[in-house]
CSV table of C-alpha atoms in Angstrom, one decimal:
chain,number,residue,atom,x,y,z
A,1,MET,CA,-1.3,-21.0,-22.6
A,2,ASP,CA,-1.5,-18.5,-25.3
A,3,GLY,CA,-3.6,-15.7,-26.1
A,4,GLY,CA,-7.2,-17.3,-26.9
A,5,THR,CA,-7.0,-19.8,-24.0
A,6,ALA,CA,-9.6,-19.9,-21.7
A,7,THR,CA,-8.5,-19.2,-18.1
A,8,GLU,CA,-9.9,-21.6,-15.3
A,9,ASP,CA,-13.3,-20.1,-13.2
A,10,THR,CA,-15.3,-18.2,-16.2
A,11,GLY,CA,-13.7,-18.5,-19.8
A,12,ILE,CA,-12.2,-15.0,-20.4
A,13,ASN,CA,-9.1,-15.7,-22.6
A,14,LEU,CA,-5.7,-15.4,-21.3
A,15,ARG,CA,-4.8,-11.6,-23.5
A,16,THR,CA,-7.9,-10.5,-22.2
A,17,LEU,CA,-7.2,-10.7,-18.7
A,18,ILE,CA,-3.9,-9.4,-18.8
A,19,PHE,CA,-4.9,-6.4,-20.3
A,20,ALA,CA,-7.7,-6.6,-17.9
A,21,LEU,CA,-5.5,-6.5,-14.4
A,22,LEU,CA,-3.0,-3.8,-16.2
A,23,ALA,CA,-5.7,-1.4,-16.6
A,24,LEU,CA,-7.2,-2.3,-12.9
A,25,ALA,CA,-3.2,-2.2,-11.4
A,26,CYS,CA,-2.6,1.2,-13.0
A,27,GLY,CA,-5.3,2.4,-10.4
A,28,HIS,CA,-3.6,0.9,-7.8
A,29,MET,CA,-0.8,3.5,-8.6
A,30,LEU,CA,-2.9,5.6,-9.1
A,31,SER,CA,-3.8,5.2,-5.2
A,32,THR,CA,0.1,4.6,-4.5
A,33,LEU,CA,0.8,8.1,-5.6
A,34,LEU,CA,-1.9,10.1,-3.9
A,35,ARG,CA,-1.4,8.9,-0.7
A,36,THR,CA,2.4,9.7,-0.9
A,37,ILE,CA,2.4,12.8,-2.2
A,38,PRO,CA,2.1,14.4,1.7
A,39,ALA,CA,6.2,13.0,2.5
A,40,ILE,CA,7.4,15.3,-0.5
A,41,SER,CA,4.9,17.9,-0.1
A,42,LEU,CA,4.1,18.2,3.9
A,43,ASP,CA,5.8,21.0,5.0
A,44,LEU,CA,4.6,23.1,1.8
A,45,MET,CA,1.0,22.2,2.7
A,46,ALA,CA,1.4,23.0,6.1
A,47,HIS,CA,2.9,26.2,5.2
A,48,ASP,CA,0.2,27.5,3.2
A,49,PHE,CA,-2.5,26.0,5.8
A,50,GLY,CA,-1.4,28.2,8.4
A,51,THR,CA,-0.6,24.9,10.8
A,52,SER,CA,2.3,22.5,11.7
A,53,PRO,CA,4.2,19.4,9.2
A,54,GLN,CA,3.3,17.6,12.5
A,55,ALA,CA,0.1,18.4,12.9
A,56,LEU,CA,-0.7,17.9,9.1
A,57,ALA,CA,1.1,14.3,9.4
A,58,SER,CA,-1.7,13.7,11.9
A,59,LEU,CA,-4.7,14.5,10.0
A,60,THR,CA,-2.9,12.4,6.4
A,61,SER,CA,-4.4,9.6,8.6
A,62,ILE,CA,-8.0,10.2,7.6
A,63,TYR,CA,-7.2,8.9,4.0
A,64,HIS,CA,-6.4,5.6,6.0
A,65,PHE,CA,-9.3,5.1,8.3
A,66,SER,CA,-11.2,5.7,5.9
A,67,PHE,CA,-9.7,3.4,3.3
A,68,ALA,CA,-9.7,0.7,5.8
A,69,ALA,CA,-13.3,1.1,6.8
A,70,ALA,CA,-14.5,1.3,2.8
A,71,GLN,CA,-13.1,-2.6,2.3
A,72,VAL,CA,-16.1,-3.9,4.2
A,73,PRO,CA,-18.7,-2.6,1.7
A,74,VAL,CA,-15.9,-2.6,-1.5
A,75,GLY,CA,-15.2,-6.6,-0.6
A,76,ALA,CA,-18.9,-7.4,-0.4
A,77,ALA,CA,-19.5,-5.4,-3.8
A,78,LEU,CA,-16.9,-6.6,-5.6
A,79,ASP,CA,-18.5,-10.2,-4.8
A,80,ARG,CA,-22.0,-9.1,-5.6
A,81,PHE,CA,-21.9,-7.0,-8.5
A,82,GLY,CA,-18.1,-8.1,-9.7
A,83,VAL,CA,-15.2,-6.3,-10.2
A,84,ARG,CA,-16.0,-4.0,-13.3
A,85,PRO,CA,-19.1,-1.8,-11.8
A,86,VAL,CA,-17.0,-1.8,-8.7
A,87,SER,CA,-13.6,-0.3,-10.2
A,88,LEU,CA,-15.7,2.2,-12.7
A,89,SER,CA,-17.5,3.9,-9.6
A,90,LEU,CA,-14.2,3.9,-7.3
A,91,LEU,CA,-12.3,5.3,-10.1
A,92,ALA,CA,-15.0,7.9,-10.9
A,93,GLY,CA,-14.7,8.9,-7.2
A,94,THR,CA,-10.8,9.2,-7.1
A,95,VAL,CA,-11.4,11.9,-9.9
A,96,VAL,CA,-13.3,13.5,-8.1
A,97,GLY,CA,-11.3,13.5,-4.4
A,98,THR,CA,-8.2,14.5,-6.1
A,99,LEU,CA,-10.0,17.5,-7.6
A,100,VAL,CA,-11.3,18.3,-3.8
A,101,SER,CA,-7.7,18.2,-2.4
A,102,GLY,CA,-5.6,20.1,-5.0
A,103,LEU,CA,-8.3,22.7,-4.0
A,104,ALA,CA,-7.9,22.6,-0.5
A,105,VAL,CA,-7.1,26.0,1.5
A,106,GLY,CA,-6.9,24.8,5.0
A,107,PRO,CA,-6.4,21.7,7.4
A,108,ALA,CA,-11.0,21.3,7.2
A,109,SER,CA,-11.2,21.1,3.3
A,110,PHE,CA,-7.9,18.6,3.5
A,111,VAL,CA,-9.2,16.2,5.4
A,112,LEU,CA,-12.5,16.3,3.3
A,113,GLY,CA,-10.1,15.8,-0.2
A,114,GLN,CA,-8.1,13.1,2.1
A,115,PHE,CA,-11.7,11.3,3.0
A,116,LEU,CA,-12.9,11.2,0.0
A,117,LEU,CA,-9.6,9.6,-1.6
A,118,GLY,CA,-9.3,7.0,1.3
A,119,VAL,CA,-13.1,5.6,0.7
A,120,ALA,CA,-12.6,6.0,-3.6
A,121,THR,CA,-9.2,4.3,-3.7
A,122,SER,CA,-10.0,2.1,-1.3
A,123,GLY,CA,-10.9,-0.6,-3.9
A,124,MET,CA,-7.8,0.0,-6.1
A,125,LEU,CA,-5.6,-3.0,-5.0
A,126,MET,CA,-8.8,-5.5,-4.2
A,127,CYS,CA,-9.9,-5.1,-7.7
A,128,PRO,CA,-6.8,-6.5,-9.8
A,129,MET,CA,-6.5,-9.0,-6.8
A,130,THR,CA,-10.2,-10.2,-7.0
A,131,LEU,CA,-9.9,-10.5,-10.4
A,132,ALA,CA,-7.0,-12.6,-10.7
A,133,ALA,CA,-7.7,-15.0,-7.5
A,134,LYS,CA,-11.0,-15.4,-9.5
A,135,GLN,CA,-9.4,-16.8,-12.7
A,136,MET,CA,-6.4,-18.4,-11.5
A,137,SER,CA,-5.1,-21.1,-9.2
A,138,ALA,CA,-3.5,-20.5,-5.9
A,139,ALA,CA,0.4,-21.0,-7.4
A,140,LYS,CA,0.1,-18.3,-10.3
A,141,PHE,CA,-2.2,-15.8,-7.6
A,142,GLY,CA,1.5,-15.7,-5.9
A,143,LEU,CA,2.9,-15.0,-8.9
A,144,TRP,CA,0.1,-12.4,-10.2
A,145,SER,CA,-0.6,-10.6,-6.6
A,146,GLY,CA,3.5,-9.7,-6.4
A,147,MET,CA,2.9,-8.5,-10.1
A,148,ILE,CA,-0.3,-6.2,-9.7
A,149,LEU,CA,1.9,-4.4,-6.6
A,150,SER,CA,4.9,-3.8,-8.2
A,151,ILE,CA,2.9,-2.1,-11.1
A,152,GLY,CA,0.7,-0.5,-7.9
A,153,ASN,CA,3.9,0.6,-6.4
A,154,ILE,CA,5.2,2.5,-9.5
A,155,GLY,CA,3.3,4.9,-8.0
A,156,MET,CA,5.5,5.8,-5.1
A,157,LEU,CA,8.5,5.8,-7.7
A,158,LEU,CA,6.1,8.7,-9.5
A,159,SER,CA,5.8,10.7,-6.2
A,160,SER,CA,9.7,10.9,-5.5
A,161,SER,CA,12.0,12.7,-7.7
A,162,PRO,CA,9.7,13.6,-10.3
A,163,LEU,CA,6.8,14.4,-7.7
A,164,ALA,CA,9.4,16.5,-5.8
A,165,PHE,CA,10.8,18.2,-8.8
A,166,VAL,CA,7.0,19.4,-9.7
A,167,VAL,CA,6.6,20.7,-6.5
A,168,ASP,CA,9.9,22.6,-6.5
A,169,GLN,CA,8.4,24.2,-9.7
A,170,PHE,CA,5.1,24.5,-9.6
A,171,GLY,CA,3.6,24.0,-5.9
A,172,TRP,CA,2.5,20.7,-4.6
A,173,ARG,CA,-1.0,21.2,-5.9
A,174,ALA,CA,0.5,20.2,-9.3
A,175,GLY,CA,1.0,17.2,-8.0
A,176,PHE,CA,-3.2,16.3,-7.6
A,177,TRP,CA,-3.9,17.9,-11.0
A,178,ILE,CA,-1.5,15.7,-12.7
A,179,SER,CA,-3.0,12.8,-10.6
A,180,ALA,CA,-6.5,14.0,-11.7
A,181,GLY,CA,-5.9,13.3,-15.8
A,182,PHE,CA,-3.9,10.4,-14.9
A,183,GLY,CA,-7.2,9.2,-13.2
A,184,VAL,CA,-9.4,10.2,-16.1
A,185,ALA,CA,-6.7,8.0,-18.8
A,186,VAL,CA,-7.6,5.0,-15.7
A,187,LEU,CA,-10.7,5.0,-16.0
A,188,ILE,CA,-11.4,5.1,-19.7
A,189,ALA,CA,-8.5,1.9,-20.0
A,190,VAL,CA,-10.9,0.4,-17.3
A,191,PHE,CA,-13.7,1.5,-19.5
A,192,ALA,CA,-13.2,-0.2,-22.4
A,193,LEU,CA,-10.1,-3.2,-21.6
A,194,VAL,CA,-12.2,-4.8,-18.6
A,195,PRO,CA,-14.9,-7.4,-19.7
A,196,ARG,CA,-18.7,-7.3,-18.0
A,197,GLN,CA,-19.3,-10.5,-16.6
A,198,PRO,CA,-21.6,-11.5,-13.6
A,199,ALA,CA,-20.0,-11.8,-10.3
A,200,ALA,CA,-18.9,-15.1,-9.9
A,201,HIS,CA,-20.2,-17.2,-7.5
A,202,ALA,CA,-22.7,-14.3,-6.5
A,203,ASP,CA,-25.3,-14.9,-3.9
A,204,GLU,CA,-28.2,-13.6,-2.5
A,205,SER,CA,-27.7,-12.7,1.0
A,206,SER,CA,-28.4,-8.9,1.7
A,207,PRO,CA,-25.4,-6.3,1.2
A,208,LEU,CA,-25.7,-6.0,5.1
A,209,GLN,CA,-24.5,-9.7,5.8
A,210,GLN,CA,-21.6,-9.6,3.3
A,211,MET,CA,-20.7,-6.6,5.1
A,212,THR,CA,-20.8,-8.3,8.4
A,213,GLU,CA,-18.9,-11.4,6.2
A,214,VAL,CA,-16.0,-9.5,5.4
A,215,LEU,CA,-16.0,-8.9,9.2
A,216,ARG,CA,-16.2,-12.4,10.3
A,217,LEU,CA,-13.7,-13.6,7.8
A,218,GLY,CA,-11.3,-11.4,9.3
A,219,LEU,CA,-11.6,-12.3,12.9
A,220,SER,CA,-11.7,-15.8,12.1
A,221,ARG,CA,-9.1,-18.4,13.6
A,222,GLY,CA,-7.9,-19.5,10.4
A,223,LEU,CA,-6.8,-15.5,9.1
A,224,ARG,CA,-5.9,-13.9,13.0
A,225,GLY,CA,-2.4,-14.5,12.1
A,226,LEU,CA,-2.7,-12.8,9.0
A,227,ILE,CA,-4.8,-10.4,10.3
A,228,ALA,CA,-2.9,-10.1,13.1
A,229,LEU,CA,0.6,-9.0,11.0
A,230,SER,CA,-1.0,-7.4,8.1
A,231,MET,CA,-1.9,-4.4,10.8
A,232,VAL,CA,1.5,-3.6,11.0
A,233,SER,CA,3.1,-4.6,7.8
A,234,LEU,CA,2.2,-2.3,5.0
A,235,GLY,CA,2.0,0.6,7.6
A,236,ALA,CA,5.7,0.5,9.1
A,237,SER,CA,6.6,0.8,5.1
A,238,LEU,CA,3.7,3.4,4.0
A,239,ALA,CA,4.8,5.5,6.9
A,240,LEU,CA,8.3,5.6,5.6
A,241,ARG,CA,7.9,6.0,1.8
A,242,GLY,CA,4.7,8.1,2.4
A,243,LEU,CA,5.1,10.7,5.5
A,244,TRP,CA,8.4,10.0,7.4
A,245,GLY,CA,11.0,9.0,4.4
A,246,GLY,CA,11.3,12.5,3.1
A,247,PRO,CA,11.1,14.3,6.6
A,248,TRP,CA,14.3,12.0,7.8
A,249,LEU,CA,16.4,12.5,5.7
A,250,MET,CA,15.8,16.2,4.7
A,251,ASP,CA,16.2,17.0,8.6
A,252,VAL,CA,18.4,14.6,10.3
A,253,LYS,CA,20.4,13.4,7.0
A,254,GLY,CA,20.3,17.4,5.9
A,255,LEU,CA,19.3,16.2,2.6
A,256,SER,CA,17.4,18.5,-0.5
A,257,ARG,CA,14.1,17.9,-1.6
A,258,ILE,CA,15.9,16.9,-4.9
A,259,GLU,CA,18.3,14.8,-3.0
A,260,ALA,CA,15.8,13.3,-0.7
A,261,GLY,CA,13.1,12.3,-3.2
A,262,ASN,CA,16.1,10.7,-5.4
A,263,LEU,CA,16.8,8.6,-2.1
A,264,LEU,CA,13.1,7.4,-2.3
A,265,GLY,CA,12.6,7.1,-5.2
A,266,LEU,CA,15.5,4.3,-5.1
A,267,PHE,CA,13.9,2.9,-2.5
A,268,THR,CA,10.3,2.3,-4.3
A,269,LEU,CA,12.1,0.7,-6.8
A,270,ALA,CA,13.6,-1.9,-4.6
A,271,MET,CA,9.9,-2.0,-3.4
A,272,ILE,CA,8.4,-2.6,-7.3
A,273,ALA,CA,11.2,-5.0,-7.8
A,274,GLY,CA,10.6,-6.6,-4.6
A,275,PRO,CA,6.8,-8.3,-5.2
A,276,ILE,CA,7.8,-9.5,-8.5
A,277,CYS,CA,11.1,-11.4,-7.5
A,278,ILE,CA,9.3,-12.7,-4.1
A,279,GLY,CA,6.5,-14.4,-6.3
A,280,ALA,CA,8.5,-15.8,-7.9
A,281,PHE,CA,10.5,-17.0,-5.4
A,282,ASP,CA,7.4,-18.3,-3.6
A,283,ARG,CA,5.6,-19.8,-7.0
A,284,LYS,CA,9.4,-21.9,-7.5
A,285,PHE,CA,10.1,-23.2,-3.5
A,286,GLY,CA,7.2,-22.4,-1.5
A,287,HIS,CA,7.5,-22.0,2.5
A,288,ARG,CA,5.4,-19.2,2.6
A,289,ARG,CA,4.7,-18.7,6.0
A,290,THR,CA,8.7,-19.0,6.5
A,291,VAL,CA,9.2,-16.1,4.0
A,292,VAL,CA,6.9,-14.1,5.8
A,293,ALA,CA,7.8,-14.4,9.1
A,294,ALA,CA,11.8,-14.1,8.0
A,295,ALA,CA,11.9,-11.2,6.5
A,296,HIS,CA,9.4,-9.6,8.4
A,297,ALA,CA,11.9,-9.6,11.3
A,298,LEU,CA,14.8,-8.5,9.0
A,299,ALA,CA,12.7,-5.2,8.1
A,300,ALA,CA,12.5,-4.7,11.8
A,301,LEU,CA,16.1,-4.8,12.4
A,302,LEU,CA,17.1,-2.7,9.4
A,303,LEU,CA,14.4,-0.1,10.6
A,304,ALA,CA,16.3,-0.1,14.1
A,305,LEU,CA,19.5,0.2,12.3
A,306,MET,CA,18.4,2.9,10.4
A,307,ALA,CA,17.4,4.9,13.6
A,308,ALA,CA,20.6,4.3,15.3
A,309,GLY,CA,22.3,6.2,12.6
A,310,ALA,CA,21.3,9.6,14.0
A,311,PRO,CA,22.8,12.1,15.5
A,312,HIS,CA,24.7,10.8,18.9
A,313,LEU,CA,23.5,7.1,18.5
A,314,PRO,CA,25.1,4.3,19.0
A,315,VAL,CA,26.3,3.2,15.4
A,316,SER,CA,27.1,7.1,14.8
A,317,ASN,CA,29.4,6.8,17.7
A,318,LEU,CA,30.3,3.2,16.6
A,319,PHE,CA,32.4,4.9,13.7
A,320,GLY,CA,33.3,8.2,15.3
A,321,VAL,CA,30.8,10.1,13.2
A,322,ALA,CA,28.6,13.3,14.1
A,323,VAL,CA,25.7,11.2,11.6
A,324,MET,CA,25.6,8.5,8.9
A,325,PRO,CA,25.6,8.9,5.8
A,326,ARG,CA,23.0,9.2,3.1
A,327,GLN,CA,24.8,6.2,1.5
A,328,TYR,CA,23.8,4.2,4.8
A,329,ASP,CA,20.3,5.5,4.9
A,330,LEU,CA,20.5,4.1,0.9
A,331,VAL,CA,21.3,0.6,1.6
A,332,LEU,CA,18.8,0.4,4.5
A,333,LEU,CA,16.3,1.9,2.7
A,334,ILE,CA,16.4,-0.8,-0.8
A,335,LEU,CA,16.3,-3.3,1.6
A,336,ILE,CA,13.9,-2.4,3.9
A,337,GLY,CA,12.3,-2.3,0.3
A,338,LEU,CA,12.7,-5.4,-0.7
A,339,THR,CA,11.4,-7.6,3.4
A,340,THR,CA,8.6,-6.1,2.9
A,341,SER,CA,7.5,-7.2,-0.1
A,342,ALA,CA,6.7,-10.5,1.5
A,343,GLN,CA,3.4,-8.8,1.7
A,344,PRO,CA,2.0,-10.2,-1.8
A,345,LEU,CA,2.0,-13.5,0.1
A,346,ILE,CA,0.1,-12.9,3.1
A,347,PHE,CA,-2.8,-12.4,0.0
A,348,GLY,CA,-1.4,-15.7,-1.4
A,349,MET,CA,-1.8,-17.4,2.3
A,350,THR,CA,-5.3,-16.0,2.4
A,351,ARG,CA,-6.2,-16.7,-1.0
A,352,GLN,CA,-5.3,-20.7,-0.1
A,353,LEU,CA,-7.6,-20.5,3.0
A,354,VAL,CA,-11.2,-19.3,1.5
A,355,ASP,CA,-13.4,-20.4,-1.2
A,356,ALA,CA,-14.4,-18.6,-4.5
A,357,GLN,CA,-17.8,-17.2,-3.0
A,358,ASN,CA,-15.8,-15.2,-0.2
A,359,THR,CA,-12.5,-14.4,-2.4
A,360,GLY,CA,-13.1,-10.7,-2.4
A,361,LYS,CA,-14.6,-10.8,1.1
A,362,ALA,CA,-11.8,-12.2,2.7
A,363,LEU,CA,-8.8,-10.3,0.4
A,364,SER,CA,-10.9,-7.3,1.6
A,365,ALA,CA,-10.9,-8.1,5.5
A,366,VAL,CA,-6.7,-8.7,5.2
A,367,ASN,CA,-6.7,-5.6,3.1
A,368,LEU,CA,-8.6,-3.4,5.5
A,369,ALA,CA,-6.4,-4.7,8.2
A,370,PHE,CA,-3.4,-3.4,6.4
A,371,PHE,CA,-4.6,0.1,6.0
A,372,LEU,CA,-6.3,0.0,9.1
A,373,GLY,CA,-2.9,-0.6,10.3
A,374,THR,CA,-1.1,2.0,8.5
A,375,ALA,CA,-4.1,4.2,9.9
A,376,LEU,CA,-3.2,4.2,13.2
A,377,MET,CA,0.6,3.8,12.7
A,378,GLN,CA,0.8,6.9,11.4
A,379,SER,CA,-1.5,8.7,14.0
A,380,ILE,CA,0.6,7.2,16.5
A,381,THR,CA,3.8,8.1,15.3
A,382,ALA,CA,2.7,11.6,14.4
A,383,GLY,CA,2.5,11.6,18.7
A,384,VAL,CA,6.1,9.7,18.7
A,385,ALA,CA,7.6,12.1,16.5
A,386,ALA,CA,6.2,15.3,17.9
A,387,LEU,CA,7.2,14.1,21.4
A,388,PHE,CA,10.4,11.8,21.5
A,389,GLY,CA,12.0,12.8,17.4
A,390,LEU,CA,11.8,11.1,14.1
A,391,PRO,CA,14.4,8.4,15.0
A,392,ALA,CA,11.8,7.1,18.0
A,393,VAL,CA,9.6,6.4,15.4
A,394,LEU,CA,11.7,4.5,13.8
A,395,LEU,CA,12.2,2.3,16.8
A,396,PHE,CA,8.6,1.8,17.2
A,397,MET,CA,8.0,0.3,13.6
A,398,ALA,CA,10.3,-2.3,14.4
A,399,VAL,CA,8.8,-3.0,17.8
A,400,ALA,CA,5.5,-3.0,16.2
A,401,LEU,CA,6.9,-5.6,13.4
A,402,VAL,CA,8.6,-8.1,15.9
A,403,ILE,CA,5.0,-8.0,17.9
A,404,GLY,CA,3.4,-8.7,14.4
A,405,THR,CA,6.0,-10.9,13.4
A,406,VAL,CA,5.8,-13.2,16.8
A,407,LEU,CA,1.5,-13.1,16.7
A,408,PHE,CA,1.6,-14.1,13.3
A,409,LEU,CA,4.0,-17.1,13.9
A,410,ILE,CA,1.7,-18.1,17.0
A,411,TYR,CA,-1.6,-18.4,15.3
A,412,THR,CA,-0.4,-20.0,11.6
A,413,LYS,CA,1.6,-23.1,14.0
A,414,ALA,CA,0.6,-26.0,11.9
């Protein structure tokens, strides 16, 4: 298909669609950057705010709660108004939320900034996903959803070693100032590259009815297994990458901030490469249900092995060392990054189960589960960390993945 060929549903040529998707995916990149800033700077922020890192970590969950709650109106808005106006509105809000976060002077203003960012970035993944889903076949959507997620995960790469350097040199607030500038650039790109077009298959039901439909789809029998796994899937990977990975490497393994950032950067590279690889694998070989279940079960095992490498725990004792070396964690982090890359296939399975009129709502219902689960994971693991320590956090996430995988297999059984 060449650049002048129209895509399947609405007549947008392929070149225009690709540039539009790239611009929108950069919005998702900004979102992943913003949500993972605390992983590198949590201790410094807590010191400035006069609170403990554990208490501040629990407050970061407001981002994910507001992000999840906003999926309901965002999903309805995407189907009702279309991608372009929704994405531009959300990007403007993201810039405002980033500035508020950079100006925070205590826990209360930090929570306000996190709330604004959660609401404003809530559609940064759904905008390109919805555009791709309505323009492409289910098979092609599986590949493109992986590419969108891979581009978005570059934001987590930016918040590893590069952000660690910025924080060490200029303070944690500089991360938000840079992100605000990036947000303005993405807003301009979306304005210039995403075409104006009416919402496809828009219906005339009220906004309240459309928002109710997002929740109804999420609770429906057909999506129940996908929702169950979504509740723990992203939560485990983001809690590790966005919150506990830094403290684990610095406090348990004794690495410096830059060293921890380097390992988290390699973890993120695996998260970037993984969705593209698994999207290509899915398009060629299929077996989505089996791949999704096996990948999440393996991720649970890897998390348990990482926890067991802490001082005086089974793997360290087995090898006769005080604590397993950083190379051990690096291998496990890369493998976790690859195995959790099966998440795009959940979107692909969702796309196959609904018609075009409900695509935005169904995808938002799944995304709601992803980020509601992430919010719950961060809130619960903050308590687990305070009571039992960081190895228990990793074990808790492993158990959650096992439960989610079992429920997924039960509810998706033919």
